[in-house]
Amino acid sequence: MTNSQPTICILGGGFGGLYTALRLSQLPWEHQQPLIYLVDQNDHFLFAPLLYELVTGELQAWEIAPPYSELLAHTNVRFVQSAVQQIDPQQQQVTLADQVLAYDRLVLALGGETPLQQVPGSADYALPFRTVKDAYRLEERLRVLETSEATKIRVAVVGAGPSGVELACKLADRLGDRGRIRLIERNGEILKSAPTFNQTAAQKALEKRQVWIDLDTSVQSLQAQEMTLRFKEQTDTLPVDLVLWTVGTAIADPIRTLPLPQNDLGQLLTEPTLQVQTSPHLFALGDLAHCPEQEGQPLPRTAQVAIQQADCVGWNLWASLTQRPLLPFHYTHLGEMLTLGEDSAALSGLGVQLEGPLAFMARRLIYLYRMPTLDHQLKIGVNWMVKPLLSALANHE
Ligand SMILES: Cc1cc2nc3c(=O)[nH]c(=O)nc-3n(C[C@H](O)[C@H](O)[C@H](O)COP(=O)(O)OP(=O)(O)OC[C@H]3O[C@@H](n4cnc5c(N)ncnc54)[C@H](O)[C@@H]3O)c2cc1C
């Protein structure tokens, strides 16, 4: 250790990193209180499952992307806004854009990126949808199209996993009769690994909104206002105003270049305790980690997994610095939820299956409960209760 007060450095302030920091700040350190740094390139956390609600204006950025300064105000966690450039496990230090941090324990939670190099033209003509900045870029493009003379707005959403389906429904609701939404999927079905109930509800929601679904179809290339698709042996070039890319998750450079055990996807291999294999002072969680499979299945890359892992990493950091035994991580699958347009959703889990407005309410309540701090829960909870009352009053006048 570098001094009597150990330093824990957490890289990435998403579901994995922020929730680990919050967990650490609740643990009984007594006389061994460590210095805890949380590093993120942005000044705000993002509750990504609610990002789609920015497209329809159902929610605002402050509700789903609160600043770290607010979330960490009542903790002893020091927030550093900076981009991680390099990690040196030998020297136990991290190079940020503007400083170098030494650590005794390091938590790797930088998540993933949307790979935009998958077909010719995708980096230039497709938009990712992963961050608040992406949502703002989409908003700008939609405003330009909505204020143009065009009678139809043609949007292609690439990938019919949860992100593609949810985005297609929200876009269809936002654009109404003017929208021509195409959902393009390489496989023969949408939401390949979702529960059948959610799959069926999503299919109905897409049909109701007249979203055109191209199955067994891959994007060959993108050009300005055109895309080339391949269906079976046939290739077609179609006009398009906007392409959204939701396929794939890539691991960021500072992780991929680390001399540590990784799988084919570039995820770091961990022990059951979420310590990186061969490096007990490093912990990895969330989208960039591959922890030993449970029941033969790799864990999904979801917020649900990252939040549960954060609890375990927080505990194990504390245990490793206070000479206690570390615990193995066990994942409990609680279910899956989808937003399917404005005021509607589908949910299956723990023996419950719901769709429509009831599922919408349940999804909101579950996400409210999952928000990182009680202060933020109260702030948005009150807003979510008051908003419908105010709009009912306004409609009444
Ligand atoms: C649009 C969308 C919807 C989703 N919906 C759901 C859902 O409904 N349910 C569900 O369970 N999961 C959902 N997910 C997946 C879920 O958000 C991820 O699995 C989860 O966020 C992974 O947590 P993480 O901590 O690994 O990464 P993240 O939460 O992505 O956090 C990574 C953090 O690292 C920071 N970072 C990255 N690189 C650097 C760098 N070089 N320097 C400094 N900081 C950096 C980022 O700014 C970010 O804050 C969704 C994801 C998206 C994009």
Coordinates of C-alpha atoms in Angstrom, one line a residue, residues 97-380:
A97 CA -6.5 13.2 -19.5
D98 CA -5.1 15.6 -16.9
Q99 CA -3.5 13.7 -14.0
V100 CA -2.2 10.4 -12.8
L101 CA -3.9 8.5 -9.9
A102 CA -2.2 5.8 -7.8
Y103 CA -4.4 3.1 -6.3
D104 CA -4.3 0.2 -3.9
R105 CA -7.5 -1.3 -5.3
L106 CA -8.9 -0.6 -8.8
V107 CA -12.4 -1.1 -10.0
L108 CA -12.9 -1.3 -13.8
A109 CA -16.4 -0.3 -14.8
L110 CA -16.1 1.6 -18.1
G111 CA -19.0 -0.2 -19.7
G112 CA -19.1 -0.6 -23.5
E113 CA -19.4 1.4 -26.7
T114 CA -21.6 1.1 -29.8
P115 CA -19.2 -0.2 -32.6
L116 CA -19.8 2.0 -35.6
Q117 CA -17.3 0.4 -38.0
Q118 CA -19.4 -2.6 -38.8
V119 CA -20.3 -1.8 -42.4
P120 CA -19.0 0.7 -44.9
G121 CA -20.5 4.1 -44.2
S122 CA -21.9 3.3 -40.8
A123 CA -19.4 5.5 -39.0
D124 CA -20.4 8.5 -41.2
Y125 CA -24.1 8.0 -41.6
A126 CA -25.5 6.1 -38.6
L127 CA -26.2 7.5 -35.2
P128 CA -25.6 5.4 -32.0
F129 CA -28.1 5.7 -29.1
R130 CA -26.3 5.1 -25.9
T131 CA -25.6 8.5 -24.2
V132 CA -27.4 11.8 -23.5
K133 CA -25.2 13.3 -26.2
D134 CA -26.5 10.7 -28.7
A135 CA -30.1 11.5 -27.6
Y136 CA -29.5 15.3 -28.2
R137 CA -28.0 14.5 -31.6
L138 CA -31.0 12.5 -32.5
E139 CA -33.3 15.3 -31.3
E140 CA -31.5 17.8 -33.6
R141 CA -31.8 15.6 -36.6
L142 CA -35.5 14.9 -35.9
R143 CA -36.2 18.6 -35.5
V144 CA -34.6 19.4 -38.9
L145 CA -36.6 16.6 -40.5
E146 CA -39.8 17.6 -38.8
T147 CA -39.5 21.3 -39.9
S148 CA -38.6 20.3 -43.5
E149 CA -41.1 20.2 -46.4
A150 CA -40.8 16.4 -46.6
T151 CA -44.1 14.6 -46.3
K152 CA -42.6 11.4 -45.0
I153 CA -39.7 10.9 -42.6
R154 CA -37.9 7.6 -43.3
V155 CA -36.0 6.2 -40.4
A156 CA -34.2 2.9 -40.3
V157 CA -33.4 1.3 -36.9
V158 CA -30.7 -1.4 -37.2
G159 CA -31.0 -4.3 -34.8
A160 CA -34.2 -5.7 -33.3
G161 CA -32.9 -6.4 -29.8
P162 CA -34.4 -4.5 -26.9
S163 CA -32.8 -1.2 -27.9
G164 CA -33.9 -1.3 -31.5
V165 CA -37.5 -2.3 -30.7
E166 CA -37.9 0.3 -27.9
L167 CA -36.4 3.0 -30.1
A168 CA -38.6 2.1 -33.1
C169 CA -41.8 2.3 -31.0
K170 CA -40.8 5.7 -29.5
L171 CA -39.9 7.1 -32.9
A172 CA -43.1 5.9 -34.4
D173 CA -45.1 7.6 -31.6
R174 CA -43.1 10.8 -32.0
L175 CA -43.3 11.0 -35.8
G176 CA -47.0 9.8 -36.1
D177 CA -48.4 9.7 -39.6
R178 CA -45.3 11.3 -41.1
G179 CA -43.0 8.5 -39.8
R180 CA -41.9 5.6 -41.9
I181 CA -40.0 3.4 -39.5
R182 CA -38.1 0.2 -40.6
L183 CA -36.6 -2.2 -38.1
I184 CA -33.8 -4.2 -39.7
E185 CA -32.8 -7.5 -38.2
R186 CA -30.2 -10.1 -39.3
N187 CA -32.0 -13.0 -37.5
G188 CA -35.3 -14.5 -38.3
E189 CA -37.1 -13.0 -35.3
I190 CA -37.2 -9.9 -33.1
L191 CA -35.9 -10.0 -29.5
K192 CA -34.3 -13.3 -30.0
S193 CA -33.5 -13.9 -26.3
A194 CA -36.5 -12.2 -24.7
P195 CA -39.3 -14.1 -22.9
T196 CA -42.1 -15.1 -25.3
F197 CA -44.6 -12.8 -23.6
N198 CA -42.4 -9.7 -24.2
Q199 CA -41.7 -10.8 -27.7
T200 CA -45.4 -11.1 -28.5
A201 CA -46.2 -7.8 -26.8
A202 CA -43.4 -6.1 -28.8
Q203 CA -44.6 -7.6 -32.1
K204 CA -48.1 -6.3 -31.4
A205 CA -46.8 -2.8 -30.5
L206 CA -44.7 -2.6 -33.7
E207 CA -47.6 -3.7 -35.9
K208 CA -49.9 -1.2 -34.2
R209 CA -47.5 1.5 -35.1
Q210 CA -47.0 0.2 -38.6
V211 CA -43.3 -0.3 -38.1
W212 CA -42.0 -2.3 -41.1
I213 CA -39.9 -5.2 -39.9
D214 CA -37.2 -6.6 -42.2
L215 CA -36.1 -10.0 -40.8
D216 CA -33.2 -12.1 -42.2
T217 CA -31.9 -8.8 -43.6
S218 CA -28.5 -7.3 -43.1
V219 CA -27.2 -3.8 -43.8
Q220 CA -24.5 -4.0 -46.5
S221 CA -23.5 -0.3 -46.6
L222 CA -24.8 3.2 -45.8
Q223 CA -24.5 6.2 -48.0
A224 CA -25.8 9.8 -47.6
Q225 CA -29.6 9.3 -47.6
E226 CA -29.4 5.7 -48.8
M227 CA -28.9 2.2 -47.4
T228 CA -28.1 -1.0 -49.1
L229 CA -29.8 -4.1 -47.6
R230 CA -29.3 -7.8 -48.3
F231 CA -32.2 -10.2 -47.9
K232 CA -31.4 -13.8 -48.8
E233 CA -29.6 -13.5 -52.2
Q234 CA -31.1 -10.1 -53.1
T235 CA -29.6 -6.7 -52.6
D236 CA -31.6 -3.5 -52.6
T237 CA -30.7 0.2 -52.2
L238 CA -33.4 2.2 -50.4
P239 CA -33.7 5.9 -49.6
V240 CA -33.5 6.8 -45.9
D241 CA -33.4 10.1 -43.9
L242 CA -32.0 8.8 -40.7
V243 CA -30.3 5.5 -39.6
L244 CA -30.0 4.5 -35.9
W245 CA -27.4 1.8 -35.1
T246 CA -28.2 -0.3 -32.0
V247 CA -26.2 -3.5 -32.8
G248 CA -23.2 -4.7 -30.7
T249 CA -21.2 -3.6 -27.7
A250 CA -17.4 -3.0 -28.0
I251 CA -15.0 -2.7 -25.2
A252 CA -13.1 0.6 -24.9
D253 CA -9.4 0.9 -25.7
P254 CA -8.0 1.4 -22.2
I255 CA -9.5 -2.0 -21.3
R256 CA -8.8 -3.9 -24.6
T257 CA -5.2 -3.0 -24.5
L258 CA -4.6 -4.3 -20.9
P259 CA -2.3 -7.3 -20.6
L260 CA -5.0 -9.2 -18.6
P261 CA -7.0 -12.3 -19.4
Q262 CA -9.9 -11.5 -21.8
N263 CA -12.5 -13.4 -23.8
D264 CA -13.2 -13.1 -27.6
L265 CA -15.3 -10.0 -27.0
G266 CA -12.5 -8.3 -25.1
Q267 CA -14.3 -8.6 -21.7
L268 CA -12.0 -9.1 -18.7
L269 CA -12.2 -12.6 -17.2
T270 CA -12.9 -12.5 -13.5
E271 CA -13.0 -14.9 -10.6
P272 CA -16.3 -15.6 -8.9
T273 CA -15.4 -12.8 -6.4
L274 CA -15.2 -10.4 -9.5
Q275 CA -11.5 -9.9 -9.0
V276 CA -9.8 -9.9 -12.4
Q277 CA -8.0 -13.3 -13.0
T278 CA -4.4 -13.1 -11.9
S279 CA -4.8 -9.6 -10.4
P280 CA -6.5 -9.7 -7.0
H281 CA -6.2 -6.0 -6.5
L282 CA -8.3 -5.3 -9.6
F283 CA -12.1 -5.8 -9.7
A284 CA -14.2 -5.7 -12.9
L285 CA -17.9 -5.6 -13.4
G286 CA -20.7 -4.6 -15.7
D287 CA -20.6 -4.8 -19.5
L288 CA -16.8 -5.1 -19.6
A289 CA -16.5 -8.1 -17.3
H290 CA -17.0 -11.8 -18.0
C291 CA -17.5 -13.6 -14.7
P292 CA -17.8 -17.4 -14.5
E293 CA -20.9 -18.6 -16.1
Q294 CA -24.0 -19.6 -14.1
E295 CA -26.0 -22.5 -15.3
G296 CA -23.9 -22.6 -18.5
Q297 CA -25.0 -19.1 -19.6
P298 CA -22.9 -16.0 -19.8
L299 CA -24.5 -13.2 -17.9
P300 CA -26.4 -10.6 -20.0
R301 CA -25.0 -7.1 -20.4
T302 CA -27.6 -5.4 -18.4
A303 CA -28.0 -2.8 -15.7
Q304 CA -29.6 -5.5 -13.5
V305 CA -26.4 -7.5 -13.6
A306 CA -24.2 -4.4 -13.0
I307 CA -26.2 -3.2 -10.0
Q308 CA -26.1 -6.6 -8.4
Q309 CA -22.3 -6.9 -9.1
A310 CA -21.7 -3.5 -7.6
D311 CA -23.1 -4.7 -4.3
C312 CA -20.7 -7.6 -4.4
V313 CA -17.7 -5.6 -5.5
G314 CA -18.4 -3.0 -2.8
W315 CA -18.5 -5.7 -0.2
N316 CA -15.4 -7.5 -1.5
L317 CA -13.3 -4.3 -1.6
W318 CA -14.2 -3.7 2.0
A319 CA -13.5 -7.3 2.9
S320 CA -10.1 -7.2 1.1
L321 CA -9.0 -4.1 2.9
T322 CA -10.2 -5.3 6.3
Q323 CA -8.8 -8.8 6.1
R324 CA -12.1 -10.6 5.8
P325 CA -13.1 -13.4 3.4
L326 CA -14.4 -12.3 0.0
L327 CA -17.8 -13.5 -1.3
P328 CA -18.6 -15.1 -4.7
F329 CA -21.1 -13.2 -6.9
H330 CA -24.5 -14.9 -7.5
Y331 CA -26.8 -13.4 -10.1
T332 CA -30.6 -13.4 -9.5
H333 CA -32.5 -12.8 -12.6
L334 CA -35.5 -10.6 -11.7
G335 CA -37.2 -10.3 -15.1
E336 CA -37.2 -8.1 -18.2
M337 CA -39.0 -5.0 -19.1
L338 CA -39.5 -3.1 -22.3
T339 CA -41.0 0.3 -23.1
L340 CA -43.3 0.0 -26.1
G341 CA -44.2 3.5 -27.1
E342 CA -45.6 6.3 -25.0
D343 CA -47.4 5.2 -21.9
S344 CA -47.0 1.5 -22.6
A345 CA -44.6 -1.3 -21.7
A346 CA -44.3 -5.1 -21.3
L347 CA -42.8 -6.9 -18.3
S348 CA -42.2 -10.5 -17.4
G349 CA -40.4 -11.7 -14.3
L350 CA -40.9 -13.5 -11.0
G351 CA -44.0 -15.2 -12.3
V352 CA -45.7 -11.9 -13.3
Q353 CA -46.5 -10.9 -16.9
L354 CA -48.0 -7.5 -17.7
E355 CA -48.4 -5.2 -20.7
G356 CA -50.0 -1.9 -21.5
P357 CA -50.4 1.0 -19.1
L358 CA -50.2 -1.2 -16.0
A359 CA -46.8 -2.4 -17.1
F360 CA -45.8 1.2 -17.8
M361 CA -46.7 2.1 -14.2
A362 CA -44.8 -0.9 -12.8
R363 CA -41.7 -0.2 -14.9
R364 CA -41.6 3.4 -13.7
L365 CA -42.0 2.4 -10.1
I366 CA -39.3 -0.3 -10.4
Y367 CA -36.9 2.2 -12.0
L368 CA -37.7 4.8 -9.4
Y369 CA -36.7 2.3 -6.8
R370 CA -33.5 1.6 -8.7
M371 CA -32.4 5.2 -8.9
P372 CA -29.0 5.7 -7.2
T373 CA -29.9 7.9 -4.2
L374 CA -33.0 8.6 -2.0
D375 CA -32.7 12.3 -2.7
H376 CA -33.0 11.7 -6.4
Q377 CA -35.8 9.2 -6.0
L378 CA -37.8 11.8 -4.0
K379 CA -37.1 14.5 -6.5
I380 CA -38.3 12.6 -9.5

